């Protein structure tokens, strides 16, 4: 049976807003136009609502501090309430992903109500050897390098490679031999510089304050690594994403690069780096890496969005409860990293981006869906409202206002760093591949579960890496 979403204002990435109906069949958009009708079609009345492409969280970490299955179950549902219809999770391990991917895909397809895929952390020689099979057999076209864990390879992961520039170049070489569509997400951090700054504050009394975590890793620790990785990416013509960019100086440095190319160097930030600072009311509960910074960093990142340097947002979501955050004590050196936020990404970007920073609605759709889909090989199946695209839609009441707390959405945690923020513009219905999965702040259990997203990459054979000089 067909479904028609009638009377809404469609927010089309890169185009604008237009009034039109949407016809859906078998989870796909099959028609867009005025006054669409079909005998026996199910009608969804969207009168007065704005319809966005389903948001894509391109940066999430399910199952880090708890059960993977539980996280897929709970976080996919809370994310759906917040307008998210697809998620890309990070998978990191010293084991072969050919052994792990079928298991994790099975868990996701059993528990999740939103669609999903993975970025695979390249941490061993085995991973390098198997990259081509990850692409061909599993449609995994995005990878991850954790420069922030250099020096902890054996103790933390039991890997046989240093997470360093040699590995970075080996990954570039392998990517370029497989497909130019592949992309490497990089956690940019100069850990040696971080050690230098951390030592400066070891003897400071009363340093159990959030601001000192930023002093451990000030902006230059990120910015130096961002510039170096961007320079190498441009030199080797290999696509990267600078994930969770936090520092205004990083944006300024990229802006000043003579040959900066946003099609090669993609930049992601997170809502917490756009909105929150070292003064966050949750104190050490807001510890994350890279750290929260200052108001001027917030504003420079918003500038980066307006200038097209910062291309999209992810959440760096990790489900954690307060007691687990401080299982080693309320101590800045022992606090566990990370916090949740997937559920609030879309409404925060809509409220803060559109109503407070003047971004047009289509820009919000680009930041939360289209650009992520394009960067990671899912467009136009995901991330837009077009004939032939998956019917992933979010119906929004732009007048609806809410104040965030830990109970606004049934999140897989007992606290949020966004507590007390007033939001204007809220999802009132989320549709994933034609099925309603959330309505008016509650989950609607669909007939089908989330589906693994198999991404395709155009092969280039086994051509050797060509080093493109940066003039």
PDB file of N, CA, C and O in Angstrom, residues 200-232:
ATOM      1  N   UNK A 200      52.094  20.384  33.148  1.00  0.00           N
ATOM      2  CA  UNK A 200      52.098  21.729  33.709  1.00  0.00           C
ATOM      3  C   UNK A 200      51.114  21.898  34.861  1.00  0.00           C
ATOM      4  O   UNK A 200      51.260  22.787  35.691  1.00  0.00           O
ATOM      5  N   UNK A 201      50.095  21.012  34.918  1.00  0.00           N
ATOM      6  CA  UNK A 201      49.020  21.204  35.899  1.00  0.00           C
ATOM      7  C   UNK A 201      48.946  20.083  36.929  1.00  0.00           C
ATOM      8  O   UNK A 201      48.020  20.037  37.727  1.00  0.00           O
ATOM      9  N   UNK A 202      49.947  19.203  36.933  1.00  0.00           N
ATOM     10  CA  UNK A 202      49.928  18.072  37.852  1.00  0.00           C
ATOM     11  C   UNK A 202      49.870  18.524  39.307  1.00  0.00           C
ATOM     12  O   UNK A 202      49.178  17.926  40.136  1.00  0.00           O
ATOM     13  N   UNK A 203      50.580  19.593  39.636  1.00  0.00           N
ATOM     14  CA  UNK A 203      50.670  20.033  41.029  1.00  0.00           C
ATOM     15  C   UNK A 203      49.710  21.175  41.376  1.00  0.00           C
ATOM     16  O   UNK A 203      49.817  21.764  42.459  1.00  0.00           O
ATOM     17  N   UNK A 204      48.803  21.486  40.488  1.00  0.00           N
ATOM     18  CA  UNK A 204      47.836  22.557  40.766  1.00  0.00           C
ATOM     19  C   UNK A 204      46.766  22.035  41.726  1.00  0.00           C
ATOM     20  O   UNK A 204      46.107  21.025  41.429  1.00  0.00           O
ATOM     21  N   UNK A 205      46.587  22.667  42.877  1.00  0.00           N
ATOM     22  CA  UNK A 205      45.533  22.226  43.793  1.00  0.00           C
ATOM     23  C   UNK A 205      44.151  22.567  43.235  1.00  0.00           C
ATOM     24  O   UNK A 205      43.998  23.483  42.426  1.00  0.00           O
ATOM     25  N   UNK A 206      43.167  21.809  43.667  1.00  0.00           N
ATOM     26  CA  UNK A 206      41.770  22.085  43.276  1.00  0.00           C
ATOM     27  C   UNK A 206      41.596  22.107  41.754  1.00  0.00           C
ATOM     28  O   UNK A 206      40.901  22.967  41.201  1.00  0.00           O
ATOM     29  N   UNK A 207      42.250  21.181  41.060  1.00  0.00           N
ATOM     30  CA  UNK A 207      42.125  21.163  39.598  1.00  0.00           C
ATOM     31  C   UNK A 207      41.008  20.241  39.131  1.00  0.00           C
ATOM     32  O   UNK A 207      40.918  19.949  37.943  1.00  0.00           O
ATOM     33  N   UNK A 208      40.165  19.784  40.023  1.00  0.00           N
ATOM     34  CA  UNK A 208      39.017  18.958  39.628  1.00  0.00           C
ATOM     35  C   UNK A 208      37.896  19.830  39.077  1.00  0.00           C
ATOM     36  O   UNK A 208      36.754  19.785  39.546  1.00  0.00           O
ATOM     37  N   UNK A 209      38.244  20.625  38.092  1.00  0.00           N
ATOM     38  CA  UNK A 209      37.285  21.494  37.412  1.00  0.00           C
ATOM     39  C   UNK A 209      37.417  21.263  35.911  1.00  0.00           C
ATOM     40  O   UNK A 209      38.515  21.023  35.399  1.00  0.00           O
ATOM     41  N   UNK A 210      36.308  21.396  35.220  1.00  0.00           N
ATOM     42  CA  UNK A 210      36.278  21.085  33.795  1.00  0.00           C
ATOM     43  C   UNK A 210      37.289  21.896  33.004  1.00  0.00           C
ATOM     44  O   UNK A 210      37.882  21.402  32.047  1.00  0.00           O
ATOM     45  N   UNK A 211      37.522  23.143  33.412  1.00  0.00           N
ATOM     46  CA  UNK A 211      38.422  24.009  32.656  1.00  0.00           C
ATOM     47  C   UNK A 211      39.827  23.438  32.573  1.00  0.00           C
ATOM     48  O   UNK A 211      40.541  23.629  31.589  1.00  0.00           O
ATOM     49  N   UNK A 212      40.243  22.666  33.594  1.00  0.00           N
ATOM     50  CA  UNK A 212      41.590  22.118  33.567  1.00  0.00           C
ATOM     51  C   UNK A 212      41.722  20.982  32.559  1.00  0.00           C
ATOM     52  O   UNK A 212      42.817  20.735  32.041  1.00  0.00           O
ATOM     53  N   UNK A 213      40.637  20.319  32.229  1.00  0.00           N
ATOM     54  CA  UNK A 213      40.719  19.288  31.188  1.00  0.00           C
ATOM     55  C   UNK A 213      41.017  19.941  29.843  1.00  0.00           C
ATOM     56  O   UNK A 213      41.737  19.371  29.011  1.00  0.00           O
ATOM     57  N   UNK A 214      40.497  21.140  29.626  1.00  0.00           N
ATOM     58  CA  UNK A 214      40.828  21.878  28.403  1.00  0.00           C
ATOM     59  C   UNK A 214      42.288  22.322  28.430  1.00  0.00           C
ATOM     60  O   UNK A 214      42.970  22.307  27.401  1.00  0.00           O
ATOM     61  N   UNK A 215      42.791  22.671  29.607  1.00  0.00           N
ATOM     62  CA  UNK A 215      44.189  23.076  29.707  1.00  0.00           C
ATOM     63  C   UNK A 215      45.131  21.911  29.435  1.00  0.00           C
ATOM     64  O   UNK A 215      46.254  22.101  28.974  1.00  0.00           O
ATOM     65  N   UNK A 216      44.693  20.676  29.717  1.00  0.00           N
ATOM     66  CA  UNK A 216      45.482  19.489  29.370  1.00  0.00           C
ATOM     67  C   UNK A 216      45.662  19.367  27.860  1.00  0.00           C
ATOM     68  O   UNK A 216      46.694  18.878  27.386  1.00  0.00           O
ATOM     69  N   UNK A 217      44.636  19.749  27.120  1.00  0.00           N
ATOM     70  CA  UNK A 217      44.636  19.618  25.655  1.00  0.00           C
ATOM     71  C   UNK A 217      44.115  20.907  25.033  1.00  0.00           C
ATOM     72  O   UNK A 217      43.012  20.948  24.484  1.00  0.00           O
ATOM     73  N   UNK A 218      44.896  21.982  25.105  1.00  0.00           N
ATOM     74  CA  UNK A 218      44.436  23.253  24.538  1.00  0.00           C
ATOM     75  C   UNK A 218      44.320  23.188  23.024  1.00  0.00           C
ATOM     76  O   UNK A 218      44.724  22.205  22.391  1.00  0.00           O
ATOM     77  N   UNK A 219      43.796  24.240  22.437  1.00  0.00           N
ATOM     78  CA  UNK A 219      43.449  24.223  21.013  1.00  0.00           C
ATOM     79  C   UNK A 219      44.607  23.834  20.109  1.00  0.00           C
ATOM     80  O   UNK A 219      44.423  23.118  19.125  1.00  0.00           O
ATOM     81  N   UNK A 220      45.831  24.224  20.441  1.00  0.00           N
ATOM     82  CA  UNK A 220      46.964  23.948  19.566  1.00  0.00           C
ATOM     83  C   UNK A 220      47.221  22.450  19.421  1.00  0.00           C
ATOM     84  O   UNK A 220      47.724  21.988  18.384  1.00  0.00           O
ATOM     85  N   UNK A 221      46.874  21.661  20.435  1.00  0.00           N
ATOM     86  CA  UNK A 221      47.059  20.208  20.379  1.00  0.00           C
ATOM     87  C   UNK A 221      46.223  19.614  19.246  1.00  0.00           C
ATOM     88  O   UNK A 221      46.659  18.689  18.548  1.00  0.00           O
ATOM     89  N   UNK A 222      45.025  20.141  19.048  1.00  0.00           N
ATOM     90  CA  UNK A 222      44.185  19.711  17.931  1.00  0.00           C
ATOM     91  C   UNK A 222      44.617  20.368  16.628  1.00  0.00           C
ATOM     92  O   UNK A 222      44.748  19.698  15.596  1.00  0.00           O
ATOM     93  N   UNK A 223      44.839  21.685  16.666  1.00  0.00           N
ATOM     94  CA  UNK A 223      45.062  22.442  15.442  1.00  0.00           C
ATOM     95  C   UNK A 223      46.310  21.983  14.706  1.00  0.00           C
ATOM     96  O   UNK A 223      46.314  21.861  13.470  1.00  0.00           O
ATOM     97  N   UNK A 224      47.401  21.713  15.437  1.00  0.00           N
ATOM     98  CA  UNK A 224      48.619  21.219  14.789  1.00  0.00           C
ATOM     99  C   UNK A 224      48.343  19.931  14.026  1.00  0.00           C
ATOM    100  O   UNK A 224      48.789  19.759  12.879  1.00  0.00           O
ATOM    101  N   UNK A 225      47.589  19.030  14.637  1.00  0.00           N
ATOM    102  CA  UNK A 225      47.287  17.752  14.008  1.00  0.00           C
ATOM    103  C   UNK A 225      46.332  17.922  12.830  1.00  0.00           C
ATOM    104  O   UNK A 225      46.473  17.251  11.798  1.00  0.00           O
ATOM    105  N   UNK A 226      45.365  18.820  12.956  1.00  0.00           N
ATOM    106  CA  UNK A 226      44.426  19.086  11.865  1.00  0.00           C
ATOM    107  C   UNK A 226      45.172  19.588  10.629  1.00  0.00           C
ATOM    108  O   UNK A 226      44.966  19.107   9.504  1.00  0.00           O
ATOM    109  N   UNK A 227      46.070  20.537  10.828  1.00  0.00           N
ATOM    110  CA  UNK A 227      46.819  21.102   9.697  1.00  0.00           C
ATOM    111  C   UNK A 227      47.698  20.036   9.058  1.00  0.00           C
ATOM    112  O   UNK A 227      47.778  19.921   7.823  1.00  0.00           O
ATOM    113  N   UNK A 228      48.361  19.230   9.876  1.00  0.00           N
ATOM    114  CA  UNK A 228      49.246  18.191   9.354  1.00  0.00           C
ATOM    115  C   UNK A 228      48.459  17.147   8.562  1.00  0.00           C
ATOM    116  O   UNK A 228      48.846  16.769   7.451  1.00  0.00           O
ATOM    117  N   UNK A 229      47.344  16.687   9.135  1.00  0.00           N
ATOM    118  CA  UNK A 229      46.547  15.666   8.448  1.00  0.00           C
ATOM    119  C   UNK A 229      45.916  16.217   7.177  1.00  0.00           C
ATOM    120  O   UNK A 229      45.845  15.516   6.151  1.00  0.00           O
ATOM    121  N   UNK A 230      45.459  17.464   7.216  1.00  0.00           N
ATOM    122  CA  UNK A 230      44.869  18.079   6.029  1.00  0.00           C
ATOM    123  C   UNK A 230      45.920  18.229   4.931  1.00  0.00           C
ATOM    124  O   UNK A 230      45.657  17.981   3.745  1.00  0.00           O
ATOM    125  N   UNK A 231      47.128  18.630   5.305  1.00  0.00           N
ATOM    126  CA  UNK A 231      48.210  18.783   4.330  1.00  0.00           C
ATOM    127  C   UNK A 231      48.544  17.448   3.676  1.00  0.00           C
ATOM    128  O   UNK A 231      48.717  17.359   2.449  1.00  0.00           O
ATOM    129  N   UNK A 232      48.620  16.399   4.475  1.00  0.00           N
ATOM    130  CA  UNK A 232      48.913  15.075   3.930  1.00  0.00           C
ATOM    131  C   UNK A 232      47.783  14.578   3.031  1.00  0.00           C
ATOM    132  O   UNK A 232      48.022  13.981   1.979  1.00  0.00           O
TER     133      UNK A 232
END
